Short mmCIF file of C-alpha atoms and ligand atoms in Angstrom, two decimals:
data_model
loop_
_atom_site.label_atom_id
_atom_site.label_comp_id
_atom_site.label_asym_id
_atom_site.label_seq_id
_atom_site.Cartn_x
_atom_site.Cartn_y
_atom_site.Cartn_z
CA UNK A 1 -7.31 84.49 180.12
CA UNK A 2 -7.86 81.98 182.85
CA UNK A 3 -9.57 78.79 181.75
CA UNK A 4 -10.99 77.70 185.06
CA UNK A 5 -12.39 74.42 183.76
CA UNK A 6 -8.96 73.28 182.56
CA UNK A 7 -7.40 74.31 185.87
CA UNK A 8 -9.97 72.35 187.85
CA UNK A 9 -9.45 69.33 185.59
CA UNK A 10 -5.67 69.47 186.01
CA UNK A 11 -6.02 69.68 189.78
CA UNK A 12 -8.30 66.66 189.74
CA UNK A 13 -5.65 64.70 187.85
CA UNK A 14 -2.59 65.70 189.94
CA UNK A 15 -0.72 62.44 190.48
CA UNK A 16 1.13 63.37 193.64
CA UNK A 17 1.09 65.83 196.51
CA UNK A 18 4.14 67.53 195.00
CA UNK A 19 2.43 67.98 191.66
CA UNK A 20 -0.65 69.33 193.43
CA UNK A 21 1.43 71.83 195.37
CA UNK A 22 3.04 73.02 192.13
CA UNK A 23 -0.44 73.66 190.69
CA UNK A 24 -1.51 75.54 193.83
CA UNK A 25 1.54 77.81 193.62
CA UNK A 26 1.02 78.35 189.88
CA UNK A 27 -2.60 79.49 190.31
CA UNK A 28 -3.09 80.71 193.85
CA UNK A 29 0.48 81.55 194.88
CA UNK A 30 1.85 85.08 195.00
CA UNK A 31 2.47 85.23 191.26
CA UNK A 32 -0.22 82.73 190.27
CA UNK A 33 -2.58 83.55 187.40
CA UNK A 34 -5.76 83.61 189.56
CA UNK A 35 -3.96 85.78 192.11
CA UNK A 36 -3.05 88.15 189.27
CA UNK A 37 -6.76 88.46 188.36
CA UNK A 38 -7.63 89.23 191.99
CA UNK A 39 -5.08 92.03 191.96
CA UNK A 40 -6.71 93.62 188.89
CA UNK A 41 -9.95 94.11 190.85
CA UNK A 42 -8.40 96.99 192.82
CA UNK A 43 -7.88 99.09 189.68
CA UNK A 44 -11.36 98.54 188.20
CA UNK A 45 -14.31 100.87 188.12
CA UNK A 46 -17.05 100.01 190.65
CA UNK A 47 -19.26 98.65 187.86
CA UNK A 48 -16.58 96.36 186.47
CA UNK A 49 -15.75 95.21 189.96
CA UNK A 50 -19.37 94.20 190.48
CA UNK A 51 -19.14 91.99 187.42
CA UNK A 52 -15.62 90.61 187.77
CA UNK A 53 -15.35 90.48 191.59
CA UNK A 54 -17.79 87.57 192.01
CA UNK A 55 -16.37 85.86 188.91
CA UNK A 56 -12.71 85.93 190.02
CA UNK A 57 -13.60 85.10 193.60
CA UNK A 58 -15.50 82.16 192.19
CA UNK A 59 -12.38 80.98 190.31
CA UNK A 60 -10.38 81.21 193.46
CA UNK A 61 -12.91 79.33 195.57
CA UNK A 62 -13.37 76.61 192.95
CA UNK A 63 -9.61 76.14 192.70
CA UNK A 64 -9.27 76.00 196.49
CA UNK A 65 -12.07 73.48 196.85
CA UNK A 66 -10.64 71.31 194.05
CA UNK A 67 -7.17 71.39 195.63
CA UNK A 68 -8.52 70.44 199.05
CA UNK A 69 -10.50 67.57 197.55
CA UNK A 70 -7.53 66.25 195.56
CA UNK A 71 -5.25 66.59 198.57
CA UNK A 72 -7.63 64.50 200.67
CA UNK A 73 -7.80 61.84 197.98
CA UNK A 74 -4.01 61.65 197.52
CA UNK A 75 -3.34 61.50 201.28
CA UNK A 76 -5.97 58.82 201.71
CA UNK A 77 -4.37 56.73 198.98
CA UNK A 78 -0.91 57.15 200.54
CA UNK A 79 -2.23 56.01 203.91
CA UNK A 80 -3.90 52.98 202.33
CA UNK A 81 -0.65 52.05 200.65
CA UNK A 82 1.30 52.35 203.91
CA UNK A 83 -1.22 50.30 205.82
CA UNK A 84 -1.07 47.61 203.17
CA UNK A 85 2.75 47.58 203.20
CA UNK A 86 3.08 47.57 206.97
CA UNK A 87 0.49 44.97 207.65
CA UNK A 88 1.61 42.39 210.22
CA UNK A 89 0.22 38.95 209.76
CA UNK A 90 -0.42 37.82 213.31
CA UNK A 91 -1.18 34.30 212.16
CA UNK A 92 2.47 33.72 211.10
CA UNK A 93 4.55 31.50 213.43
CA UNK A 94 6.94 33.27 215.85
CA UNK A 95 10.42 33.88 214.38
CA UNK A 96 13.10 31.33 215.24
CA UNK A 97 15.27 32.12 218.25
CA UNK A 98 18.63 33.56 217.13
CA UNK A 99 21.15 30.81 216.40
CA UNK A 100 24.43 32.65 216.80
CA UNK A 101 26.34 32.71 220.07
CA UNK A 102 29.24 34.71 221.42
CA UNK A 103 32.41 32.59 221.35
CA UNK A 104 33.86 31.90 224.82
CA UNK A 105 37.11 33.64 223.78
CA UNK A 106 35.23 36.81 222.90
CA UNK A 107 33.22 36.55 226.09
CA UNK A 108 36.34 36.13 228.24
CA UNK A 109 38.04 39.06 226.51
CA UNK A 110 34.99 41.19 227.32
CA UNK A 111 35.15 39.97 230.91
CA UNK A 112 38.84 40.92 231.12
CA UNK A 113 38.18 44.37 229.71
CA UNK A 114 35.38 44.90 232.23
CA UNK A 115 37.43 43.72 235.22
CA UNK A 116 40.53 45.70 234.31
CA UNK A 117 38.58 48.82 233.35
CA UNK A 118 37.38 48.87 236.94
CA UNK A 119 41.03 49.07 238.00
CA UNK A 120 41.72 51.91 235.58
CA UNK A 121 43.22 49.89 232.70
CA UNK A 122 42.60 50.83 229.08
CA UNK A 123 42.56 48.28 226.25
CA UNK A 124 45.46 48.56 223.79
CA UNK A 125 46.19 46.64 220.62
CA UNK A 126 48.92 46.04 218.07
CA UNK A 127 49.34 44.31 214.70
CA UNK A 128 49.33 40.52 214.35
CA UNK A 129 51.89 40.84 211.55
CA UNK A 130 54.86 42.13 213.52
CA UNK A 131 58.50 42.85 212.90
CA UNK A 132 61.37 41.20 214.73
CA UNK A 133 62.29 44.38 216.55
CA UNK A 134 58.92 44.79 218.32
CA UNK A 135 58.34 41.06 218.86
CA UNK A 136 61.86 40.24 220.11
CA UNK A 137 64.67 42.79 220.07
CA UNK A 138 62.87 45.56 221.96
CA UNK A 139 61.78 42.96 224.49
CA UNK A 140 65.40 42.26 225.31
CA UNK A 141 65.74 39.33 222.94
CA UNK A 142 68.47 40.30 220.46
CA UNK A 143 69.04 38.24 217.32
CA UNK A 144 71.33 35.77 219.07
CA UNK A 145 69.00 35.21 222.03
CA UNK A 146 68.03 31.55 222.51
CA UNK A 147 64.46 32.51 223.54
CA UNK A 148 63.99 33.75 220.02
CA UNK A 149 64.44 30.23 218.68
CA UNK A 150 62.16 28.79 221.37
CA UNK A 151 59.13 30.72 220.15
CA UNK A 152 58.35 28.46 217.15
CA UNK A 153 57.84 31.55 215.07
CA UNK A 154 56.05 31.76 211.72
CA UNK A 155 58.27 33.97 209.57
CA UNK A 156 57.41 35.73 206.33
CA UNK A 157 59.78 35.10 203.43
CA UNK A 158 60.79 38.76 203.07
CA UNK A 159 62.07 41.45 205.39
CA UNK A 160 60.43 44.88 205.61
CA UNK A 161 61.90 48.08 204.17
CA UNK A 162 63.83 48.67 207.39
CA UNK A 163 65.54 45.29 206.97
CA UNK A 164 63.58 43.76 209.87
CA UNK A 165 62.39 40.19 209.61
CA UNK A 166 58.59 39.97 209.47
CA UNK A 167 56.60 37.42 211.44
CA UNK A 168 53.27 36.58 213.03
CA UNK A 169 53.57 37.86 216.57
CA UNK A 170 54.35 35.04 218.97
CA UNK A 171 52.95 36.86 222.01
CA UNK A 172 51.10 40.06 222.93
CA UNK A 173 54.22 41.51 224.60
CA UNK A 174 55.16 43.69 221.57
CA UNK A 175 52.06 45.76 222.41
CA UNK A 176 53.98 46.85 225.53
CA UNK A 177 56.62 48.45 223.32
CA UNK A 178 54.14 49.97 220.89
CA UNK A 179 52.07 51.49 223.68
CA UNK A 180 55.06 52.93 225.54
CA UNK A 181 56.36 54.49 222.33
CA UNK A 182 52.96 55.87 221.36
CA UNK A 183 51.73 57.08 224.73
CA UNK A 184 54.69 57.41 227.09
CA UNK A 185 54.22 57.01 230.83
CA UNK A 186 52.37 56.52 233.14
CA UNK A 187 50.42 53.62 231.64
CA UNK A 188 47.87 51.06 232.66
CA UNK A 189 46.81 48.79 229.81
CA UNK A 190 45.71 45.33 228.91
CA UNK A 191 46.22 44.06 225.37
CA UNK A 192 44.15 41.01 224.43
CA UNK A 193 44.60 39.43 221.02
CA UNK A 194 45.64 36.62 218.73
CA UNK A 195 49.15 35.18 218.75
CA UNK A 196 50.76 32.48 216.57
CA UNK A 197 53.20 29.66 217.12
CA UNK A 198 53.92 26.63 215.01
CA UNK A 199 52.71 24.08 217.52
CA UNK A 200 49.70 21.78 217.56
CA UNK A 201 48.21 19.25 220.00
CA UNK A 202 45.30 19.07 222.48
CA UNK A 203 46.58 22.05 224.45
CA UNK A 204 48.39 23.95 221.66
CA UNK A 205 46.99 25.42 218.47
CA UNK A 206 48.96 27.41 215.86
CA UNK A 207 46.78 30.42 216.69
CA UNK A 208 45.69 31.18 220.22
CA UNK A 209 44.91 34.17 222.41
CA UNK A 210 46.81 36.03 225.09
CA UNK A 211 46.21 39.06 227.19
CA UNK A 212 49.11 41.26 228.11
CA UNK A 213 49.05 43.56 231.11
CA UNK A 214 51.34 46.54 231.62
CA UNK A 215 51.52 49.13 234.37
CA UNK A 216 54.15 51.87 234.25
CA UNK A 217 54.43 54.49 236.95
CA UNK A 218 56.76 55.74 239.64
CA UNK A 219 57.48 53.53 242.63
CA UNK A 220 55.80 50.42 241.19
CA UNK A 221 56.85 47.16 242.86
CA UNK A 222 56.01 43.46 243.00
CA UNK A 223 53.36 44.06 245.65
CA UNK A 224 51.32 46.03 243.12
CA UNK A 225 51.66 43.13 240.70
CA UNK A 226 50.50 40.54 243.21
CA UNK A 227 47.52 42.64 244.37
CA UNK A 228 46.47 43.34 240.79
CA UNK A 229 46.60 39.68 239.78
CA UNK A 230 44.77 38.57 242.91
CA UNK A 231 42.05 41.15 242.41
CA UNK A 232 41.71 40.22 238.75
CA UNK A 233 41.51 36.46 239.41
CA UNK A 234 38.98 36.87 242.23
CA UNK A 235 36.74 38.88 239.93
CA UNK A 236 37.29 36.57 236.98
CA UNK A 237 36.63 33.27 238.79
CA UNK A 238 34.02 34.94 241.01
CA UNK A 239 35.42 33.58 244.26
CA UNK A 240 37.35 35.04 247.16
CA UNK A 241 39.55 32.08 248.03
CA UNK A 242 42.07 32.61 245.23
CA UNK A 243 45.55 31.90 246.58
CA UNK A 244 48.58 32.78 244.47
CA UNK A 245 52.11 31.46 244.67
CA UNK A 246 54.84 33.54 243.07
CA UNK A 247 57.81 31.50 241.88
CA UNK A 248 61.08 32.97 240.63
CA UNK A 249 61.41 32.43 236.91
CA UNK A 250 63.02 33.93 233.84
CA UNK A 251 61.67 36.04 230.99
CA UNK A 252 64.02 38.25 228.99
CA UNK A 253 61.60 41.22 229.29
CA UNK A 254 61.18 41.16 233.08
CA UNK A 255 63.63 41.40 235.98
CA UNK A 256 62.87 39.89 238.36
CA UNK A 257 60.51 37.46 236.63
CA UNK A 258 57.85 35.50 238.44
CA UNK A 259 55.68 32.63 237.41
CA UNK A 260 52.31 32.76 239.12
CA UNK A 261 50.64 29.58 240.32
CA UNK A 262 47.15 29.27 241.71
CA UNK A 263 45.72 26.59 243.98
CA UNK A 264 43.02 24.29 242.59
CA UNK A 265 41.25 21.04 243.31
CA UNK A 266 39.41 18.42 241.27
CA UNK A 267 35.66 18.53 241.68
CA UNK A 268 33.43 16.26 239.62
CA UNK A 269 36.32 15.55 237.27
CA UNK A 270 36.90 19.26 236.68
CA UNK A 271 39.74 21.46 237.79
CA UNK A 272 38.30 24.16 240.02
CA UNK A 273 40.42 27.18 240.88
CA UNK A 274 40.48 28.10 244.56
CA UNK A 275 42.26 27.45 247.84
CA UNK A 276 45.95 27.06 248.46
CA UNK A 277 47.81 24.40 246.52
CA UNK A 278 49.14 23.24 249.90
CA UNK A 279 45.63 22.51 251.25
CA UNK A 280 44.46 18.91 251.46
CA UNK A 281 43.15 17.73 248.10
CA UNK A 282 44.63 20.75 246.33
CA UNK A 283 47.58 21.33 244.01
CA UNK A 284 49.28 24.28 242.31
CA UNK A 285 48.75 25.10 238.69
CA UNK A 286 50.94 27.41 236.68
CA UNK A 287 48.73 30.21 235.43
CA UNK A 288 50.76 33.06 234.00
CA UNK A 289 54.10 34.77 233.53
CA UNK A 290 54.94 38.16 234.90
CA UNK A 291 57.55 40.35 236.49
CA UNK A 292 58.96 43.82 236.80
CA UNK A 293 59.58 45.37 233.38
CA UNK A 294 63.25 45.01 232.46
CA UNK A 295 65.24 48.28 232.20
CA UNK A 296 66.16 47.47 228.61
CA UNK A 297 62.48 47.15 227.72
CA UNK A 298 61.64 50.51 229.31
CA UNK A 299 64.51 52.08 227.36
CA UNK A 300 63.33 50.46 224.10
CA UNK A 301 59.91 51.94 224.87
CA UNK A 302 61.50 55.39 225.08
CA UNK A 303 61.27 55.68 228.86
CA UNK A 304 63.98 56.54 231.37
CA UNK A 305 64.41 53.39 233.53
CA UNK A 306 65.73 55.49 236.42
CA UNK A 307 62.50 57.43 236.47
CA UNK A 308 59.85 54.83 235.61
CA UNK A 309 59.18 51.31 236.84
CA UNK A 310 56.48 48.88 235.90
CA UNK A 311 55.17 45.38 236.01
CA UNK A 312 53.87 43.21 233.19
CA UNK A 313 52.09 39.93 232.83
CA UNK A 314 50.95 37.64 230.05
CA UNK A 315 48.30 34.95 230.24
CA UNK A 316 46.53 32.64 227.82
CA UNK A 317 42.94 33.74 227.23
CA UNK A 318 41.88 30.34 225.88
CA UNK A 319 43.30 28.70 228.98
CA UNK A 320 41.41 31.10 231.23
CA UNK A 321 38.23 30.26 229.33
CA UNK A 322 38.88 26.51 229.63
CA UNK A 323 39.46 26.78 233.37
CA UNK A 324 36.42 28.93 234.01
CA UNK A 325 33.94 27.20 231.72
CA UNK A 326 35.22 23.62 231.86
CA UNK A 327 36.33 22.80 228.30
CA UNK A 328 39.21 20.38 227.97
CA UNK A 329 40.27 20.41 224.32
CA UNK A 330 41.68 23.65 222.98
CA UNK A 331 41.31 22.52 219.37
CA UNK A 332 37.52 22.60 219.67
CA UNK A 333 37.76 26.38 220.17
CA UNK A 334 38.74 26.81 216.55
CA UNK A 335 36.82 24.00 214.81
CA UNK A 336 33.73 26.13 214.24
CA UNK A 337 31.45 23.21 215.20
CA UNK A 338 27.97 24.70 215.64
CA UNK A 339 27.07 22.17 218.34
CA UNK A 340 30.09 23.16 220.41
CA UNK A 341 29.31 26.84 219.91
CA UNK A 342 25.69 26.28 220.93
CA UNK A 343 26.83 24.48 224.06
CA UNK A 344 29.66 26.75 225.20
CA UNK A 345 28.63 30.01 223.54
CA UNK A 346 27.03 32.97 225.22
CA UNK A 347 23.93 34.97 224.46
CA UNK A 348 24.64 38.30 222.79
CA UNK A 349 22.69 39.89 225.62
CA UNK A 350 24.94 38.37 228.27
CA UNK A 351 27.20 41.40 228.52
CA UNK A 352 29.68 40.97 231.36
CA UNK A 353 29.37 43.54 234.11
CA UNK A 354 30.97 43.59 237.54
CA UNK A 355 27.63 44.18 239.21
CA UNK A 356 25.70 41.58 237.24
CA UNK A 357 28.42 38.93 237.18
CA UNK A 358 31.19 38.74 234.63
CA UNK A 359 30.08 35.49 233.12
CA UNK A 360 27.40 32.85 233.30
CA UNK A 361 27.27 30.14 230.63
CA UNK A 362 24.33 30.51 228.22
N1 LIG B 1 55.15 36.84 226.50
C1 LIG B 1 55.24 35.67 227.36
C2 LIG B 1 54.89 34.43 226.56
O1 LIG B 1 54.22 34.52 225.57
C3 LIG B 1 54.30 35.78 228.52
C4 LIG B 1 54.72 36.82 229.47
C5 LIG B 1 55.57 36.51 230.50
C6 LIG B 1 54.32 38.14 229.31
C7 LIG B 1 55.98 37.48 231.40
C8 LIG B 1 54.73 39.11 230.20
C9 LIG B 1 55.57 38.76 231.25
O2 LIG B 1 54.35 40.38 230.10
O3 LIG B 1 55.95 39.71 232.13
O4 LIG B 1 55.29 33.37 226.92
#
């Protein structure tokens, strides 16, 4: 028995489209009860069919009409609810401009990545908690080496399971070793990151940033180093008159080692990079350390020094930022003063690109 009035009432009370669909399937679907009645018509005598045909067809039509009506009502209500929820009040004041800025250190690191990517360098990284082997020994500074004492290292109280002393890395140079060991040669990487030394005044903070550069290939020589640094500095300072002076120096991990100076002048009380330090009104400023990778370092990195050569350099990222954007106190970089960040920070949309300029203050 089909009680059509109860069916129609239930349809009219369906609380959701899902519930309504379940009712439709239960009555009008393949094995629905009204569908079952329709199937009986085929086996009836012509007289019975005359009586029951219109009746069952009526059930079906009534159910269909009721379902369509309920569906329309439920969909209408859903739309109303969405419209109410998504209403935008155009009389509200405009939202505040975003407050946050990109820190100059982050911005400069992005600039470096962009400039060096154009020369085929990938970005590599290593841990800030390092062991003595990667930070010193593999870089040709054995335990007795005086340079080891000169690094003002923060040590951890305990050694690691391999008996190595643990420390906060004092420079990004250990990433050279890690990358050589992990990837072999040839290589072209920069490794920007945080480094730590127990030192503190207007130009030194216990944590600061360096970027390491490393190129390993066959037949690499100092000329490649000089061209790379010149090209990088021209792009970074966005001027063509960058003049470099290479001075012989000493780092345990390079042989020969060179200190790289760049010419600058004072303009409006600011140091502006450019020109030769020997030009009138100019001087030389020491900018970075570099050299040809020492054979011992290549060997520690698992490479055959008779087969591979390379150059490396290390430079302070904070110092690059100060020179380019005219800050004079390094400590302010890490004070978290919102006014300083507002003044020297960059818009999140100011993504450095070589074509659009690698950096314009916000
Ligand atoms: N690691 C050195 C430092 O922190 C900087 C440096 C000098 C890195 C010469 C180099 C290099 O890769 O070749 O003082």
